Short mmCIF file of N, CA and C in Angstrom, two decimals:
data_model
loop_
_atom_site.label_atom_id
_atom_site.label_comp_id
_atom_site.label_asym_id
_atom_site.label_seq_id
_atom_site.Cartn_x
_atom_site.Cartn_y
_atom_site.Cartn_z
N MET A 1 24.66 1.65 -7.36
CA MET A 1 24.42 1.99 -6.22
C MET A 1 23.42 2.64 -5.83
N ILE A 2 22.22 2.68 -5.37
CA ILE A 2 20.98 3.63 -5.33
C ILE A 2 21.52 4.74 -3.92
N SER A 3 21.29 5.85 -4.45
CA SER A 3 21.99 6.97 -3.53
C SER A 3 20.69 7.13 -2.21
N LEU A 4 21.22 8.18 -1.30
CA LEU A 4 20.49 7.97 0.11
C LEU A 4 19.07 8.80 -0.64
N VAL A 5 19.13 9.77 -1.52
CA VAL A 5 18.05 10.82 -2.04
C VAL A 5 16.95 9.59 -3.17
N ASP A 6 17.35 8.78 -3.34
CA ASP A 6 16.68 8.36 -4.54
C ASP A 6 16.04 6.95 -3.48
N SER A 7 16.94 6.47 -2.44
CA SER A 7 16.11 5.65 -1.59
C SER A 7 15.09 6.60 -1.07
N PHE A 8 15.38 7.74 -0.71
CA PHE A 8 14.34 8.78 0.09
C PHE A 8 13.19 9.08 -0.37
N ALA A 9 13.57 8.93 -1.79
CA ALA A 9 12.03 9.23 -2.78
C ALA A 9 11.40 8.17 -3.07
N THR A 10 12.37 6.97 -3.22
CA THR A 10 11.63 5.85 -3.20
C THR A 10 10.51 5.22 -2.20
N SER A 11 11.20 5.51 -1.19
CA SER A 11 10.53 5.26 0.15
C SER A 11 9.15 6.12 0.44
N LEU A 12 9.34 7.54 -0.15
CA LEU A 12 7.96 8.27 0.07
C LEU A 12 7.27 7.80 -0.89
N ASP A 13 7.41 7.40 -1.86
CA ASP A 13 6.39 6.84 -2.73
C ASP A 13 5.29 5.61 -2.34
N ALA A 14 6.78 4.80 -1.90
CA ALA A 14 6.30 3.58 -1.46
C ALA A 14 4.76 3.72 0.10
N ALA A 15 5.91 4.09 0.76
CA ALA A 15 4.57 5.05 1.79
C ALA A 15 3.41 5.65 1.43
N LEU A 16 3.36 6.57 0.74
CA LEU A 16 1.97 7.22 -0.10
C LEU A 16 1.07 5.77 -0.49
N SER A 17 1.70 5.20 -1.51
CA SER A 17 1.08 4.00 -2.08
C SER A 17 0.42 3.27 -1.06
N ALA A 18 1.29 2.72 -0.54
CA ALA A 18 0.70 1.74 1.01
C ALA A 18 -0.06 2.44 1.85
N THR A 19 -0.31 4.00 2.06
CA THR A 19 -1.21 4.41 2.76
C THR A 19 -2.73 4.71 2.14
N ALA A 20 -2.21 5.02 1.35
CA ALA A 20 -3.76 4.75 0.01
C ALA A 20 -4.46 3.95 -0.19
N GLN A 21 -3.50 2.47 -0.47
CA GLN A 21 -3.92 1.16 0.01
C GLN A 21 -4.54 0.79 1.45
N LEU A 22 -4.32 1.19 2.71
CA LEU A 22 -4.62 0.94 3.35
C LEU A 22 -6.03 1.88 3.82
N ALA A 23 -6.12 2.66 3.57
CA ALA A 23 -7.20 3.49 3.16
C ALA A 23 -8.19 3.43 2.62
N ARG A 24 -8.05 2.62 1.52
CA ARG A 24 -9.08 2.16 0.38
C ARG A 24 -9.64 0.34 1.48
N VAL A 25 -8.82 -0.23 1.92
CA VAL A 25 -9.47 -1.50 2.87
C VAL A 25 -9.56 -1.29 4.34
N ALA A 26 -9.94 0.06 4.58
CA ALA A 26 -9.58 -0.31 6.11
C ALA A 26 -11.09 -0.78 6.63
N ALA A 27 -11.97 -0.88 5.84
CA ALA A 27 -13.39 -1.37 6.33
C ALA A 27 -13.01 -2.63 6.93
N ALA A 28 -11.95 -3.47 6.34
CA ALA A 28 -11.80 -5.18 6.90
C ALA A 28 -11.61 -4.58 7.90
N ALA A 29 -11.09 -3.94 8.82
CA ALA A 29 -11.06 -3.67 10.41
C ALA A 29 -12.12 -4.49 10.85
N ARG A 30 -13.38 -4.46 10.71
CA ARG A 30 -14.83 -4.65 11.09
C ARG A 30 -14.68 -6.66 11.22
N GLU A 31 -13.75 -7.11 10.53
CA GLU A 31 -13.39 -8.77 10.21
C GLU A 31 -12.54 -8.84 11.20
N LEU A 32 -11.34 -8.00 12.21
CA LEU A 32 -10.21 -8.58 12.76
C LEU A 32 -11.04 -9.12 14.00
N GLU A 33 -10.35 -10.18 14.56
CA GLU A 33 -10.32 -10.32 15.71
C GLU A 33 -9.96 -9.56 16.80
N ASP A 34 -10.75 -9.74 18.28
CA ASP A 34 -10.38 -8.19 19.14
C ASP A 34 -8.63 -8.18 19.19
N ALA A 35 -7.55 -9.08 19.36
CA ALA A 35 -6.30 -8.89 19.10
C ALA A 35 -5.54 -8.02 18.06
N GLY A 36 -6.29 -8.91 16.76
CA GLY A 36 -5.91 -8.42 15.69
C GLY A 36 -6.21 -7.27 15.18
N LEU A 37 -7.44 -6.32 15.81
CA LEU A 37 -7.91 -5.06 16.19
C LEU A 37 -7.11 -4.33 16.44
N ILE A 38 -6.53 -4.70 17.64
CA ILE A 38 -5.52 -3.79 18.44
C ILE A 38 -4.09 -3.92 18.14
N ASP A 39 -3.75 -4.88 17.91
CA ASP A 39 -2.25 -5.02 16.73
C ASP A 39 -2.40 -3.87 15.68
N ALA A 40 -3.44 -3.86 14.99
CA ALA A 40 -3.59 -2.96 13.89
C ALA A 40 -3.47 -1.67 14.20
N GLN A 41 -4.29 -1.33 15.43
CA GLN A 41 -4.03 0.07 15.64
C GLN A 41 -2.68 0.33 16.32
N ARG A 42 -1.67 -0.52 16.74
CA ARG A 42 -0.47 -0.10 17.44
C ARG A 42 0.51 -0.29 16.37
N THR A 43 0.02 -1.06 15.15
CA THR A 43 0.90 -0.61 13.91
C THR A 43 0.56 0.45 13.25
N VAL A 44 -0.53 0.89 12.88
CA VAL A 44 -0.90 2.30 12.43
C VAL A 44 -0.08 3.29 13.46
N SER A 45 -0.51 3.49 14.12
CA SER A 45 0.42 4.40 15.62
C SER A 45 1.20 4.30 15.38
N GLU A 46 2.28 3.54 14.99
CA GLU A 46 3.92 3.51 15.06
C GLU A 46 4.21 3.61 13.80
N ALA A 47 3.17 3.46 12.80
CA ALA A 47 3.67 3.85 11.49
C ALA A 47 3.55 5.54 11.38
N ARG A 48 2.52 6.33 12.25
CA ARG A 48 2.17 7.43 12.40
C ARG A 48 3.30 8.24 13.16
N ARG A 49 3.78 7.62 13.83
CA ARG A 49 4.87 8.43 14.62
C ARG A 49 6.45 8.60 13.39
N ASN A 50 6.44 7.12 12.63
CA ASN A 50 7.62 7.44 11.81
C ASN A 50 6.96 8.48 10.77
N LEU A 51 6.18 8.41 10.41
CA LEU A 51 6.02 9.75 9.33
C LEU A 51 6.04 10.81 10.01
N ASP A 52 5.49 11.13 11.33
CA ASP A 52 5.59 12.37 12.20
C ASP A 52 6.86 12.85 12.13
N ALA A 53 7.65 11.65 12.51
CA ALA A 53 9.23 11.90 12.42
C ALA A 53 9.96 12.51 11.14
N CYS A 54 9.61 12.01 9.71
CA CYS A 54 9.87 12.57 8.94
C CYS A 54 9.30 13.80 8.33
N ALA A 55 8.10 14.20 8.92
CA ALA A 55 7.75 15.23 8.48
C ALA A 55 8.03 16.51 9.55
N ALA A 56 8.45 16.32 10.19
CA ALA A 56 9.45 17.18 11.57
C ALA A 56 10.97 17.72 10.59
N ALA A 57 11.47 16.56 10.37
CA ALA A 57 12.64 16.63 9.55
C ALA A 57 12.74 17.13 8.80
N LEU A 58 11.46 17.15 7.56
CA LEU A 58 11.60 17.78 6.44
C LEU A 58 10.89 19.33 7.08
N ALA A 59 10.36 19.56 7.79
CA ALA A 59 9.84 20.68 8.16
C ALA A 59 11.10 21.65 9.01
N GLY A 60 11.88 20.96 9.31
CA GLY A 60 13.30 21.61 9.85
C GLY A 60 14.35 21.93 8.72
N GLU A 61 14.12 21.41 7.86
CA GLU A 61 15.09 21.67 6.41
C GLU A 61 14.32 22.91 6.01
N VAL A 62 12.96 22.97 6.10
CA VAL A 62 12.35 23.90 4.97
C VAL A 62 12.71 25.53 5.81
N VAL A 63 12.81 25.41 7.56
CA VAL A 63 12.90 26.41 8.50
C VAL A 63 14.56 26.79 7.99
N ASP A 64 15.08 25.61 7.90
CA ASP A 64 16.81 26.17 7.61
C ASP A 64 17.02 26.93 6.46
N ARG A 65 16.33 26.47 5.61
CA ARG A 65 16.62 26.83 4.22
C ARG A 65 15.75 28.37 3.97
N SER A 66 15.22 28.51 4.77
CA SER A 66 14.33 29.83 4.85
C SER A 66 14.99 30.86 5.87
N SER A 67 16.07 30.39 6.22
CA SER A 67 16.91 31.26 7.47
C SER A 67 16.55 32.78 6.95
N HIS A 68 16.52 33.56 7.93
CA HIS A 68 16.11 35.15 7.43
C HIS A 68 18.10 35.75 7.04
N ASP A 69 18.97 35.28 7.00
CA ASP A 69 20.45 35.21 6.61
C ASP A 69 20.72 34.93 4.80
N LYS A 70 19.43 34.07 4.38
CA LYS A 70 19.42 33.99 2.78
C LYS A 70 18.54 35.04 2.46
N GLY A 71 17.75 35.78 3.12
CA GLY A 71 17.26 36.96 2.76
C GLY A 71 15.78 36.25 1.76
N LEU A 72 15.74 37.24 0.56
CA LEU A 72 15.01 36.95 -0.49
C LEU A 72 15.35 35.90 -1.42
N GLY A 73 16.09 34.96 -0.95
CA GLY A 73 16.84 33.93 -1.67
C GLY A 73 16.62 32.40 -0.68
N GLY A 74 16.18 32.73 0.38
CA GLY A 74 15.35 32.06 1.49
C GLY A 74 14.09 31.33 0.61
N LEU A 75 14.09 29.86 0.64
CA LEU A 75 13.05 29.01 0.52
C LEU A 75 11.82 29.37 0.44
N ALA A 76 11.42 29.77 1.80
CA ALA A 76 10.03 30.78 1.91
C ALA A 76 9.81 31.60 0.78
N ARG A 77 10.54 32.44 0.83
CA ARG A 77 10.61 33.59 0.34
C ARG A 77 10.64 33.46 -1.30
N LYS A 78 11.03 32.68 -1.84
CA LYS A 78 11.31 32.12 -3.23
C LYS A 78 10.05 31.58 -3.71
N GLU A 79 9.53 31.07 -2.47
CA GLU A 79 7.94 30.56 -2.88
C GLU A 79 7.13 31.36 -2.78
N GLY A 80 7.35 32.70 -2.24
CA GLY A 80 6.36 33.74 -2.28
C GLY A 80 5.25 33.56 -0.80
N PHE A 81 6.57 33.17 0.15
CA PHE A 81 5.26 32.82 1.53
C PHE A 81 6.75 34.01 2.29
N ARG A 82 5.89 35.07 3.37
CA ARG A 82 6.96 35.55 4.00
C ARG A 82 7.65 34.56 5.16
N THR A 83 7.04 33.69 5.67
CA THR A 83 7.74 32.71 7.05
C THR A 83 7.82 31.56 6.46
N PRO A 84 8.93 30.37 6.66
CA PRO A 84 8.46 29.04 6.68
C PRO A 84 7.47 28.42 7.21
N GLU A 85 7.18 28.48 8.37
CA GLU A 85 6.04 28.19 8.81
C GLU A 85 4.64 28.48 7.75
N ALA A 86 4.37 29.43 6.97
CA ALA A 86 3.23 29.70 6.14
C ALA A 86 3.35 28.99 5.23
N LEU A 87 4.81 28.46 4.56
CA LEU A 87 4.86 27.96 3.74
C LEU A 87 4.41 26.57 3.46
N ILE A 88 4.90 25.65 5.16
CA ILE A 88 4.86 24.71 5.29
C ILE A 88 3.05 24.56 5.86
N ARG A 89 2.40 25.22 5.86
CA ARG A 89 1.02 25.56 6.32
C ARG A 89 0.67 24.69 4.63
N HIS A 90 0.88 25.93 3.96
CA HIS A 90 0.26 26.13 2.62
C HIS A 90 0.50 24.60 1.88
N THR A 91 1.60 24.29 2.17
CA THR A 91 1.82 22.80 1.37
C THR A 91 1.47 21.41 2.07
N THR A 92 1.16 21.85 2.88
CA THR A 92 0.41 20.15 4.32
C THR A 92 -0.66 20.74 4.59
N GLY A 93 -1.37 21.38 4.11
CA GLY A 93 -2.45 21.76 4.44
C GLY A 93 -2.95 21.52 5.78
N SER A 94 -2.06 21.97 6.77
CA SER A 94 -2.38 22.38 8.29
C SER A 94 -2.64 23.48 9.18
N SER A 95 -2.98 23.68 9.81
CA SER A 95 -3.48 24.79 10.44
C SER A 95 -2.09 25.44 11.59
N ALA A 96 -2.07 26.73 11.70
CA ALA A 96 -1.14 27.41 12.57
C ALA A 96 -1.02 26.58 13.88
N ARG A 97 -1.99 26.30 14.15
CA ARG A 97 -1.70 25.18 15.56
C ARG A 97 -1.69 23.88 15.54
N ASP A 98 -1.59 23.27 14.55
CA ASP A 98 -1.07 21.93 13.73
C ASP A 98 0.54 22.58 13.94
#
């Protein structure tokens, strides 16, 4: 039986592969009929919301593992960052505003 952790890792790999493939073939959108274009936009937006929800859950876990009560043993500190937010910004390439 596949564990939840294995399933999560497999799903992440599949999402990365699928989104990379979509980026490579995005020019095909020029060939879509209007309804297909709107449907594609709707589908991409739904996928983005799902990925954003996953990213938020992961960020929450980073914050939890970096709590002050863990001191220097917290995840952010162990990775060389003063705050979990700094670790997340570094890892994701995002800005403080993001």
